[in-house]
Short mmCIF file of C-alpha atoms in Angstrom, two decimals:
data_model
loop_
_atom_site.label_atom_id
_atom_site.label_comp_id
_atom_site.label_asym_id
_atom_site.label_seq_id
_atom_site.Cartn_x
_atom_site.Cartn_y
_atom_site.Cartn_z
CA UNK A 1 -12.24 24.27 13.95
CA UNK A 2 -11.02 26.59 16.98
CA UNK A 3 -8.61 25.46 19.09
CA UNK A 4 -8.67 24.21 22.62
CA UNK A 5 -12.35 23.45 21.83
CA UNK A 6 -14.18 20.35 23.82
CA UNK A 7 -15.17 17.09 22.20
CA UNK A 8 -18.86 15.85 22.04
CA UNK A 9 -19.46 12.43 20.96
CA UNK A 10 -22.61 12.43 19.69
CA UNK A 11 -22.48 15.87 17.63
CA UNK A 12 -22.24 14.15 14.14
CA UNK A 13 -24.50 10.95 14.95
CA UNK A 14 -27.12 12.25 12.40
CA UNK A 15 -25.03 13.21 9.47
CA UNK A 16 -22.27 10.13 9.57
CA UNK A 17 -21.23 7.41 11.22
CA UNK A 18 -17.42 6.90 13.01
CA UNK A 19 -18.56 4.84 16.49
CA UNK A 20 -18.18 1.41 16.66
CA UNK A 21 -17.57 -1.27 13.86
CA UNK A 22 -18.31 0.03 10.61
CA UNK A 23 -18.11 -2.58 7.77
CA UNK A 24 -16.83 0.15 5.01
CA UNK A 25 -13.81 0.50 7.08
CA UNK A 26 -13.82 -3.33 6.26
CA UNK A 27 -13.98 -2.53 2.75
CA UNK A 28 -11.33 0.09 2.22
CA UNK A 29 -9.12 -1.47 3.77
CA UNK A 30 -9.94 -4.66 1.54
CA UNK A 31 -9.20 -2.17 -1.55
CA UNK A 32 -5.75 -0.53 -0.14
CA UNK A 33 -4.39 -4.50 0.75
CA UNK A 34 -5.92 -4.94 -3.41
CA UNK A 35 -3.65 -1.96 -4.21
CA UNK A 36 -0.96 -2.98 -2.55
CA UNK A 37 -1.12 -6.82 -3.86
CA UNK A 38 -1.72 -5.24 -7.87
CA UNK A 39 1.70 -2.87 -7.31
CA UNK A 40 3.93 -5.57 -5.89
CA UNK A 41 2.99 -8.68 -8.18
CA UNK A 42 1.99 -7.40 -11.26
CA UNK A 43 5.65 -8.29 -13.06
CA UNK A 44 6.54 -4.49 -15.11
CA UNK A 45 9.06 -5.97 -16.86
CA UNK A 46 7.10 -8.28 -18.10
CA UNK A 47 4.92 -5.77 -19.87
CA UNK A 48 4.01 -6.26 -23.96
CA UNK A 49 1.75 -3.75 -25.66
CA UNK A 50 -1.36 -5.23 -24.74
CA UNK A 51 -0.60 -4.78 -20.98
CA UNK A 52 0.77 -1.04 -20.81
CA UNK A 53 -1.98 0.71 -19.58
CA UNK A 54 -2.41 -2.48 -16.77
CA UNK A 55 1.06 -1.97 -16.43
CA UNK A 56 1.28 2.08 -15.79
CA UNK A 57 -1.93 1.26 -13.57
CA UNK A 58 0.26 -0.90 -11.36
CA UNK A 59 2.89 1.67 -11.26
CA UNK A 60 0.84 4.05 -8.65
CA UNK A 61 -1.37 1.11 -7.12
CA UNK A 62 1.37 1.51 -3.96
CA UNK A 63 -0.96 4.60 -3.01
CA UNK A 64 -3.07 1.85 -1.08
CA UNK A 65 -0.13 1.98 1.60
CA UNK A 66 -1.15 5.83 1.93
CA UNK A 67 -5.05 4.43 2.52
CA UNK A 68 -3.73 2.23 5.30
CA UNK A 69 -2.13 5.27 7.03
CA UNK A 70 -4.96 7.44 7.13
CA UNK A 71 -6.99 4.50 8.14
CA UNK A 72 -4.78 4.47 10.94
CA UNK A 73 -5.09 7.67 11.77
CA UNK A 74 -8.74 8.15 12.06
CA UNK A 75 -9.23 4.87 13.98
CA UNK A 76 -6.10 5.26 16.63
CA UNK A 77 -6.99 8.72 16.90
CA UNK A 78 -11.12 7.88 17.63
CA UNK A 79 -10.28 4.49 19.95
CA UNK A 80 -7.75 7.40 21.83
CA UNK A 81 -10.32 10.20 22.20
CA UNK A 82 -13.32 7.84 23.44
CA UNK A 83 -10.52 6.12 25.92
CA UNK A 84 -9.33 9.06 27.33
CA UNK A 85 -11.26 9.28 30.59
CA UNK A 86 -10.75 5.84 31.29
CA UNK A 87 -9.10 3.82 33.83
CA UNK A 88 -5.49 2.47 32.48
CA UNK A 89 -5.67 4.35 29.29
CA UNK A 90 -2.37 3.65 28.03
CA UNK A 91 -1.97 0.11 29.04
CA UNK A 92 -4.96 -1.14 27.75
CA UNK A 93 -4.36 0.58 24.12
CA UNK A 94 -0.80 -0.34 23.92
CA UNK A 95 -1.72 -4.25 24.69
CA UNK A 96 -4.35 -4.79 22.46
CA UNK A 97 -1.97 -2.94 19.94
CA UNK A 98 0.11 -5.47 20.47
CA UNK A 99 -1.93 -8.59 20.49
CA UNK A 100 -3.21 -7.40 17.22
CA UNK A 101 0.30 -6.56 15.60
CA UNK A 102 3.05 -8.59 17.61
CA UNK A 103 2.12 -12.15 17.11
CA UNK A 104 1.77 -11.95 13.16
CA UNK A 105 4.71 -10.17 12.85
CA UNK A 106 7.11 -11.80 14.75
CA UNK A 107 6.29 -15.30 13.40
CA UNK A 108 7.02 -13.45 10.01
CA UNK A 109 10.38 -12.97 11.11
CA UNK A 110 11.17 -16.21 12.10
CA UNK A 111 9.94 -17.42 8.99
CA UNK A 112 11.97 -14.80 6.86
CA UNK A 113 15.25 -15.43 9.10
CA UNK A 114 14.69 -19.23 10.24
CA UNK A 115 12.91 -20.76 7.92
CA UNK A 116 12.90 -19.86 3.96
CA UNK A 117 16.80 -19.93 3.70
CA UNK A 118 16.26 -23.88 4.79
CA UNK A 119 13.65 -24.28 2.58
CA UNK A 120 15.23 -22.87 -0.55
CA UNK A 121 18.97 -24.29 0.70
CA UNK A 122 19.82 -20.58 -0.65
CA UNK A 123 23.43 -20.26 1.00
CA UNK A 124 23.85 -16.61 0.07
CA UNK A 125 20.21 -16.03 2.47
CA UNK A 126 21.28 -18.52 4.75
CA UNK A 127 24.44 -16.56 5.18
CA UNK A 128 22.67 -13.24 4.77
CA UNK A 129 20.15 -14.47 7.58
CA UNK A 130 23.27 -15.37 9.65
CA UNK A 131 24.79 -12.76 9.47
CA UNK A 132 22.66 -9.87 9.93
CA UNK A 133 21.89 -10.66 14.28
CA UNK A 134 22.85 -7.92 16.06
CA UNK A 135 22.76 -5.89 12.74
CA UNK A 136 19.50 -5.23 10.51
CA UNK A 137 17.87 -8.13 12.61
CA UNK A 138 17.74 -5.24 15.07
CA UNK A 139 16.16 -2.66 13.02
CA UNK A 140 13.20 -5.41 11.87
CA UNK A 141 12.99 -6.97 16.10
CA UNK A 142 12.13 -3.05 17.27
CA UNK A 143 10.29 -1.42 14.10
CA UNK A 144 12.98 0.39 12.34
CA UNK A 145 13.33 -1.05 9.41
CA UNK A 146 11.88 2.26 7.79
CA UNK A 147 15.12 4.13 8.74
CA UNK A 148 17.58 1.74 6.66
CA UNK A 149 17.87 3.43 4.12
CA UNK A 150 20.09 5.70 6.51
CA UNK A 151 23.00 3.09 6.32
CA UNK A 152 23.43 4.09 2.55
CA UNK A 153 23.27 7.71 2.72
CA UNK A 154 26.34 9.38 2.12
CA UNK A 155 26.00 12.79 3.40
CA UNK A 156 24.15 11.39 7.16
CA UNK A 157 27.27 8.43 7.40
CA UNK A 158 29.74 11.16 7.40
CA UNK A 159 27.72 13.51 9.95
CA UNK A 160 26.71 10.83 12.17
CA UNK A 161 29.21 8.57 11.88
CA UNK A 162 27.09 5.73 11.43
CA UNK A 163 29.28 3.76 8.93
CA UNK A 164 29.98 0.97 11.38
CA UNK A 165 26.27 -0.01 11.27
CA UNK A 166 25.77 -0.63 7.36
CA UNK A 167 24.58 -3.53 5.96
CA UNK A 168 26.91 -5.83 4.65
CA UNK A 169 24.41 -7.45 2.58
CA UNK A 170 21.23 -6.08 1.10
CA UNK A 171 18.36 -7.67 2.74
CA UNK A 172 15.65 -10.26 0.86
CA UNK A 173 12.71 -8.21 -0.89
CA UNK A 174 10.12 -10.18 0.93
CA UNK A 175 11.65 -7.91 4.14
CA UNK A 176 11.24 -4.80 2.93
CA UNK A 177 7.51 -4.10 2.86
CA UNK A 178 7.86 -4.07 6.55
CA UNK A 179 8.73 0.01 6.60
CA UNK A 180 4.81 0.73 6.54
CA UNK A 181 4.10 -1.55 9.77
CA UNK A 182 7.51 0.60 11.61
CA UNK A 183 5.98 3.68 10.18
CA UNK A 184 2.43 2.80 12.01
CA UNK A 185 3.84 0.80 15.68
CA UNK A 186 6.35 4.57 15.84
CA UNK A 187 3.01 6.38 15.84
CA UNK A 188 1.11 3.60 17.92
CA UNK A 189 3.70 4.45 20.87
CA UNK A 190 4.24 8.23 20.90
CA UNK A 191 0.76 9.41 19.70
CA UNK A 192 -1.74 8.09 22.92
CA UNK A 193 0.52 10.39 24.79
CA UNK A 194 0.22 13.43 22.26
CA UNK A 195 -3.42 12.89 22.34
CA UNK A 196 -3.97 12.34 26.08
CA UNK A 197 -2.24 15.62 27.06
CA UNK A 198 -2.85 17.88 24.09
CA UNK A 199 -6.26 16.92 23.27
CA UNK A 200 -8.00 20.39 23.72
CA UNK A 201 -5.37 21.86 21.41
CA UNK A 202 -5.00 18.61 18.95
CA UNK A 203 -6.70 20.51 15.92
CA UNK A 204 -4.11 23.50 16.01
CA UNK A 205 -1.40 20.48 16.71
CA UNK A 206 -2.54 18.07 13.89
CA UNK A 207 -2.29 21.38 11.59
CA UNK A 208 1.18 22.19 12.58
CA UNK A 209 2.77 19.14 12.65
CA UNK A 210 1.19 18.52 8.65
CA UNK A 211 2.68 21.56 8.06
CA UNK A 212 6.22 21.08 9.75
CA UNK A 213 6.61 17.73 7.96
CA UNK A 214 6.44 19.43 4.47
CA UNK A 215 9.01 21.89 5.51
CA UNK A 216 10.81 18.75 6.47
CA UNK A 217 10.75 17.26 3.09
CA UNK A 218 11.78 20.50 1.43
CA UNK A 219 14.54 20.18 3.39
CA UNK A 220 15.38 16.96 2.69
CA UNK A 221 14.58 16.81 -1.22
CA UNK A 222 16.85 19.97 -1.37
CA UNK A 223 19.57 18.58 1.06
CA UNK A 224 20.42 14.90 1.05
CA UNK A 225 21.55 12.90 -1.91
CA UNK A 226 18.52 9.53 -1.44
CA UNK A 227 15.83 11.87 -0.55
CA UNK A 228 13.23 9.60 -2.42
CA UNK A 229 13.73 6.62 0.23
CA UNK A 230 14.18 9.13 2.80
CA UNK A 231 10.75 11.02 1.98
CA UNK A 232 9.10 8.07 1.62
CA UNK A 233 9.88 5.73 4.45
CA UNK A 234 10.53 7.94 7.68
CA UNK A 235 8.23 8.41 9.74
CA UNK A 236 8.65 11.67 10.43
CA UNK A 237 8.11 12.41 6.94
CA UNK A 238 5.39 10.34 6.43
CA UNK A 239 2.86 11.02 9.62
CA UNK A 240 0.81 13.75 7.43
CA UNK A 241 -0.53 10.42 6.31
CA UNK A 242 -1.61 9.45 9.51
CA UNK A 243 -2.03 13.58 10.66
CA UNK A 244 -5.14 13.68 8.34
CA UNK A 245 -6.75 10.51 9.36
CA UNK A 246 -6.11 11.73 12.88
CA UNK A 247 -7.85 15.22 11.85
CA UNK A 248 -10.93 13.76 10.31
CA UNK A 249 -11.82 11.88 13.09
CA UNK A 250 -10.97 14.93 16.01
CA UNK A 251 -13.55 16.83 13.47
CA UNK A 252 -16.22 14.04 13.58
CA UNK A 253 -15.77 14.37 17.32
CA UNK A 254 -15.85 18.50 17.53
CA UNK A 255 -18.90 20.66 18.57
CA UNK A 256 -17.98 22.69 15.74
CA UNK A 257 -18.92 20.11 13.56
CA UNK A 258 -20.58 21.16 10.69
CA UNK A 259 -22.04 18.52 7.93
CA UNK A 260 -21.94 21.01 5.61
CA UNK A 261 -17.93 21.37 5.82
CA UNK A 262 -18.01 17.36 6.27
CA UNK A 263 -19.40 17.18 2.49
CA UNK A 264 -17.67 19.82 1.19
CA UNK A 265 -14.17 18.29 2.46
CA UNK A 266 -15.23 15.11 1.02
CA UNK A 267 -15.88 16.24 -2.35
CA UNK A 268 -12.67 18.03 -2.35
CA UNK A 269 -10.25 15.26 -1.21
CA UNK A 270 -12.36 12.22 -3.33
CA UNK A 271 -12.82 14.17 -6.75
CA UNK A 272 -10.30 16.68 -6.71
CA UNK A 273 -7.21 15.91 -4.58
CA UNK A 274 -7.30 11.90 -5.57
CA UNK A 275 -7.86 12.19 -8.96
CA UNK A 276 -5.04 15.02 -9.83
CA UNK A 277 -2.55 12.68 -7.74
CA UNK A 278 -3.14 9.72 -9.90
CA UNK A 279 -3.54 11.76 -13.36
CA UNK A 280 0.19 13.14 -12.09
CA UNK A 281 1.68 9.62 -11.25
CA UNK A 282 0.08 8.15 -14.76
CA UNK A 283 2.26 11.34 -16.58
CA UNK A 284 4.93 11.02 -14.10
CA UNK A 285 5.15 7.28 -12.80
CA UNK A 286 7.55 6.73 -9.81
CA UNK A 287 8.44 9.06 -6.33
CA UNK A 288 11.01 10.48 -7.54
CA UNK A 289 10.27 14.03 -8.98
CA UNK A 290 10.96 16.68 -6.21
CA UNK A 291 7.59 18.36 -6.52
CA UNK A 292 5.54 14.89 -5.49
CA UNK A 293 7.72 14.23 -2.99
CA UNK A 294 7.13 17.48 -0.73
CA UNK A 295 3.61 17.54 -1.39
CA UNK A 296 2.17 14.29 -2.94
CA UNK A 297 1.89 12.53 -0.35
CA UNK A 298 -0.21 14.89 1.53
CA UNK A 299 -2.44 15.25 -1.92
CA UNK A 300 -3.02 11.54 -1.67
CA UNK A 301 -4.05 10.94 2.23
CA UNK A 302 -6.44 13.99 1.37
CA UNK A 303 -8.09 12.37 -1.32
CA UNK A 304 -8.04 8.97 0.93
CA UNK A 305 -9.53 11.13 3.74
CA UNK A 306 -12.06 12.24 1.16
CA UNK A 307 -12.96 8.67 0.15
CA UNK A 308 -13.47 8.07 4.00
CA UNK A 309 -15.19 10.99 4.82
CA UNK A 310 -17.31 10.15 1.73
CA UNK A 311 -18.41 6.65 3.03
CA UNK A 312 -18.74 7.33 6.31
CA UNK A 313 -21.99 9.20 5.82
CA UNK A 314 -25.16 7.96 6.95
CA UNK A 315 -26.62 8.13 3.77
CA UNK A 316 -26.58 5.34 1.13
CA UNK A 317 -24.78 5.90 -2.28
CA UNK A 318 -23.55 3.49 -4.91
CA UNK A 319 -19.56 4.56 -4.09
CA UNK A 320 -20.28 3.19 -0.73
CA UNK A 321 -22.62 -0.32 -1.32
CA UNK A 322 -19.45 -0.88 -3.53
CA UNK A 323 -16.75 -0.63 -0.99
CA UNK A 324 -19.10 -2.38 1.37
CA UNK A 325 -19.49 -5.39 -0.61
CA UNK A 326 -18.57 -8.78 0.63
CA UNK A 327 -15.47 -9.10 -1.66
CA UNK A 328 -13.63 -6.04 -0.23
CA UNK A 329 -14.38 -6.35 3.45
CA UNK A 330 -13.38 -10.20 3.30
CA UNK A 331 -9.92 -9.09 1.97
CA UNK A 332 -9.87 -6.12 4.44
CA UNK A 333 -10.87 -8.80 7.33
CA UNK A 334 -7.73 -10.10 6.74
CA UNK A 335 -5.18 -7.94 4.94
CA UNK A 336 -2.73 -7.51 7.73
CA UNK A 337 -1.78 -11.42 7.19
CA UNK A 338 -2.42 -10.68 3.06
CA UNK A 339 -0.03 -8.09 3.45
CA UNK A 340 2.90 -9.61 5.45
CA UNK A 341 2.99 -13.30 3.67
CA UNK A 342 2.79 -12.25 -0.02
CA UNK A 343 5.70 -11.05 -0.87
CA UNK A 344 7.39 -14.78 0.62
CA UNK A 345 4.93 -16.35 -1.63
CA UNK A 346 6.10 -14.11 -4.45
CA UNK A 347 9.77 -14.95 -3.73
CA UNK A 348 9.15 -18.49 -3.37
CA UNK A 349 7.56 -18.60 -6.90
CA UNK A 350 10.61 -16.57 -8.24
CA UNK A 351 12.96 -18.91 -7.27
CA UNK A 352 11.02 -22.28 -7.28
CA UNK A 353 10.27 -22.33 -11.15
CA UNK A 354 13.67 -19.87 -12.28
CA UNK A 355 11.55 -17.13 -13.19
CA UNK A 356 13.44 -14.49 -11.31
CA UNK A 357 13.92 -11.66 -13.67
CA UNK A 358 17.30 -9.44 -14.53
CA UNK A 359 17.77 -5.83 -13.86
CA UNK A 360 16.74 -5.60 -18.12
CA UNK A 361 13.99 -7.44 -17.70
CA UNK A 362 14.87 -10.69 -18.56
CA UNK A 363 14.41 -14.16 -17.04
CA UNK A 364 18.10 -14.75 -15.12
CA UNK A 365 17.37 -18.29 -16.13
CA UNK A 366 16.10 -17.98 -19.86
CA UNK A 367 16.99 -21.07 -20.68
CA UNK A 368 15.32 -23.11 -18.66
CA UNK A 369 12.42 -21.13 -17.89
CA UNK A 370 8.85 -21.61 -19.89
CA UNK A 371 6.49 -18.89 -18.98
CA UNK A 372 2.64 -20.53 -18.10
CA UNK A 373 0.75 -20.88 -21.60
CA UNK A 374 3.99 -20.62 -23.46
CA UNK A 375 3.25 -16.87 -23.37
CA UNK A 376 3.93 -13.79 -21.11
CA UNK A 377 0.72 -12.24 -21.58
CA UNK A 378 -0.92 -15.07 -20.33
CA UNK A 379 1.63 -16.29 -17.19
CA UNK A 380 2.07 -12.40 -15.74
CA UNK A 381 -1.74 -12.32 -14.77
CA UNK A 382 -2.05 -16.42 -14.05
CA UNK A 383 1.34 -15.99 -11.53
CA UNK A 384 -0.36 -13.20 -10.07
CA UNK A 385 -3.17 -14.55 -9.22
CA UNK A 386 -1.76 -17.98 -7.62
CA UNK A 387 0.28 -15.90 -5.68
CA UNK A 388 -2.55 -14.38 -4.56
CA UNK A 389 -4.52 -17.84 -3.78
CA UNK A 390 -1.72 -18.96 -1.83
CA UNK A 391 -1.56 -16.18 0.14
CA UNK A 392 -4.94 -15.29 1.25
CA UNK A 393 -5.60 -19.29 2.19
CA UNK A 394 -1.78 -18.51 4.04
CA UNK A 395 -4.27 -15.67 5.88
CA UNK A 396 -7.11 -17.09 6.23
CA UNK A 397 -5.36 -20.37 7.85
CA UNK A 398 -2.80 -17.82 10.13
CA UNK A 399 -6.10 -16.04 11.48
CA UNK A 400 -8.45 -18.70 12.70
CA UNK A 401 -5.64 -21.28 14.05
CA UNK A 402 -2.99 -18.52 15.38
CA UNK A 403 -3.94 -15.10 15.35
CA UNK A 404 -7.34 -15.65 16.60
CA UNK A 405 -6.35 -17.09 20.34
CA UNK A 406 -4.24 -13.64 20.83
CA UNK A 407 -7.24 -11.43 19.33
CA UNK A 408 -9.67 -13.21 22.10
CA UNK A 409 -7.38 -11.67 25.00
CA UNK A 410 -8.13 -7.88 24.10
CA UNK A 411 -11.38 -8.31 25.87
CA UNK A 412 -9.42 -8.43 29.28
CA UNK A 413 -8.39 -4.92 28.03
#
C-alpha cells in the first residue's frame, strides 16, 4: 500500500463488504461483550478439577476487549474517511460520539458514586465515594481512568511529582472496567483530526505509529517497576489495537486494493496470529511475561483483524453464518450497556448473599455462606449466569426507555 495514495470507495465492493450496516459487525461484537462477560464472572478461585480447563479458558477470554478495539478502529476510521468532504466534519462525528457514549456512561457513574453505597449502607464505599470528588472522580468524569495506575508507580511519583494526587482509597471493582471506554473516547477526540489532515499519508502513519508503540512498551517493560498495568491500560500503549482496525479499513478503501492480499491477510491474522496468542496465554496465563507484553497485544488485534477481514467478505462461509446468528448480534446490539452494568450486578451478588471471596480463595464469610446446590461446581456456573440475566434485561431496559431518545438525535447530525 504506497503512501500518499487516493481513496476510492467502491474499489473492493465486489470482493467484501465494509459500507453501511453490516450485521457480522453485530455479531462480533456480540462474541467480544461474551468474552468479556466469561473472563470477569467466571469465579477462578472457585475452580475444582472438573472445571480447570473452563477455568484456564476464562483466564485469556479478556482478549474480547482487544476485539472491541479493533472494532473501533475499522469503523471510526471508515465513518472518518467517507465524512471527510463533508460539511461540519468534526462536529457532527464528535456529537453523535457522544450521544452514543455520554448518556450510558455518565448515569453509570452516578449509580457507582450516588447510588450503590446507599443501597448496600457500605460505609467504607460511602466514604470511599465521598471522598474521592475532586480526586479519582476526576479521572472517571473526563476518561482517564486508564492512567491510574500512575498514582502507584514508584519510579513516575518521584519524577513527576505526582504524589499529592494518589488515591487514598482503592476504588470499587465494578469501576475499573472503565479503562477500555478512556482508552476508545482518547482516540475518538484526537484521531478525526489525524485522519482529516494526514489522510493521503495515513497508511505510512498507521505503520509508524504500530511500530513506535512497541518501542514504547520495550521501554516501559524494561524501565518502570508496574509495567503490566502500564502496558496494558494506556492508551498510548494500547492504540496498535485500534492502529490495525484503522489499517484494515484505509486498505478496504485504497485503489491498491488487492483481494488477493485481503485473503491472504485474513488467513494469516485468523489461523495463525489468533491461534499462537491463545495457545501462548493457555501455557502462559496472565499479562505479565515481558515478551507478551511488547508484542501480544499486537499478535491478538491481528488475529481479530483477521477474523474481521475474514467475515467481511462477500462470500458465504460457515465461520461467518455463525457470527451472524441471531444470538451474537442480539448481545452485540447491546453490549455497550452489557458491558458497563455487569460488573455492579456482580458486586451486588458478592455482597448481597456473603459470597465475596478472600485473596486464598475462600468465602470471607464461610460460615454463613451456602454455595447454590450445596456445591461449587454447580453455583460458579448458576451465579454466572443470573448475573448475566440480570444484566442483559438491565440493557435491554437502559436501551429502549433511556438510551434510545439520545440515539434518535444523531439523525440531526
Amino acid at each position: 500500500m504506497r503512501s500518499g495514495q487516493d481513496l476510492n470507495l467502491h474499489n473492493a465492493d465486489d470482493h467484501i463488504c465494509y459500507l453501511g450496516y453490516n450485521p457480522t459487525l453485530d455479531g462480533l461484537r456480540g462474541i467480544a461483550i461474551l468474552l468479556v462477560l466469561f473472563h470477569h464472572l467466571w469465579p477462578w478461585e472457585w475452580s475444582t478439577s472438573l472445571t480447570t480447563i473452563i477455568t484456564r479458558t476464562s483466564h485469556i477470554s479478556w482478549i474480547g476487549v482487544d476485539l472491541f478495539f479493533v472494532l473501533s478502529g475499522f469503523l471510526i476510521t471508515g465513518i472518518l474517511l467517507d465524512a471527510r468532504h463533508r460539511k461540519h466534519y468534526f462536529r457532527n462525528f464528535i456529537v453523535r460520539r457522544a450521544l452514543r457514549i455520554f448518556p450510558l456512561y455518565y448515569l453509570f457513574l452516578l449509580i457507582c458514586f450516588l447510588v450503590i453505597p446507599y443501597i448496600l449502607n457500605d460505609m467504607d464505599l460511602k466514604e470511599t465515594s465521598q471522598d474521592q470528588v475532586g480526586q479519582n472522580v476526576f479521572w472517571y468524569v473526563f476518561y482517564a481512568s486508564n492512567y491510574i495506575w500512575m498514582l502507584n508507580e514508584p519510579v513516575l511519583v518521584e519524577l513527576v511529582g505526582i504524589d499529592a494526587l494518589r488515591l487514598a482509597v482503592k476504588s470499587p471493582e465494578f469501576l475499573g472496567l472503565t479503562w477500555s471506554l478512556a482508552v476508545e473516547e482518547q482516540f475518538y477526540l484526537v484521531w478525526p483530526f489525524v485522519v482529516f489532515v494526514f489522510w493521503k499519508r495515513l497508511p505510512g502513519s498507521i505503520i509508524g505509529i504500530i511500530l513506535c508503540i512497541i518501542l514504547l512498551r520495550l521501554f516501559l517493560v524494561s524501565t518502570i517497576e508496574s509495567w503490566a498495568d502500564a502496558t496494558y491500560m494506556a492508551s498510548i500503549c494500547r492504540a496498535d489495537s485500534l492502529m490495525i482496525g484503522a489499517g484494515l479499513a484505509v486498505y478496504a478503501r485504497s485503489t491498491a486494493f488487492r483481494p488477493e492480499i485481503w485473503d491472504r491477510f485474513a488467513f494469516t491474522g485468523l489461523w495463525l496470529c489468533l491461534p499462537a496468542v491463545i495457545i501462548f496465554q493457555l501455557v502462559f496465563p496472565g499479562r505479565q511475561t515481558p515478551f507478551f507484553s511488547v508484542l501480544g497485544y499486537s499478535l491478538i488485534a491481528l488475529g481479530f483483524a483477521g477474523l474481521l477481514a475474514s467475515v467481511l467478505r462477500n462470500q458465504q462461509s460457515l465461520l461467518k453464518v455463525i457470527i451472524q446468528a441471531s444470538f451474537f448480534r442480539w448481545f452485540g446490539k447491546y453490549s455497550y450497556g452489557i458491558y458497563l452494568y455487569h460488573m455492579i450486578v456482580w458486586f451486588l451478588m458478592q455482597k448481597l448473599i456473603n459470597a465475596e471471596l478472600a485473596a486464598d480463595g475462600s468465602p470471607i464469610h464461610g460460615e454463613i455462606f451456602n454455595p447454590i446446590g450445596g456445591s461449587m461446581l454447580i453455583d460458579a456456573p448458576v451465579r454466572m449466569l443470573l448475573t448475566v440475566f440480570i444484566t442483559v434485561a438491565m440493557a435491554w431496559l437502559s436501551y429502549h426507555c433511556y438510551e434510545r431518545h439520545f440515539l434518535k438525535l444523531k439523525r440531526l447530525f
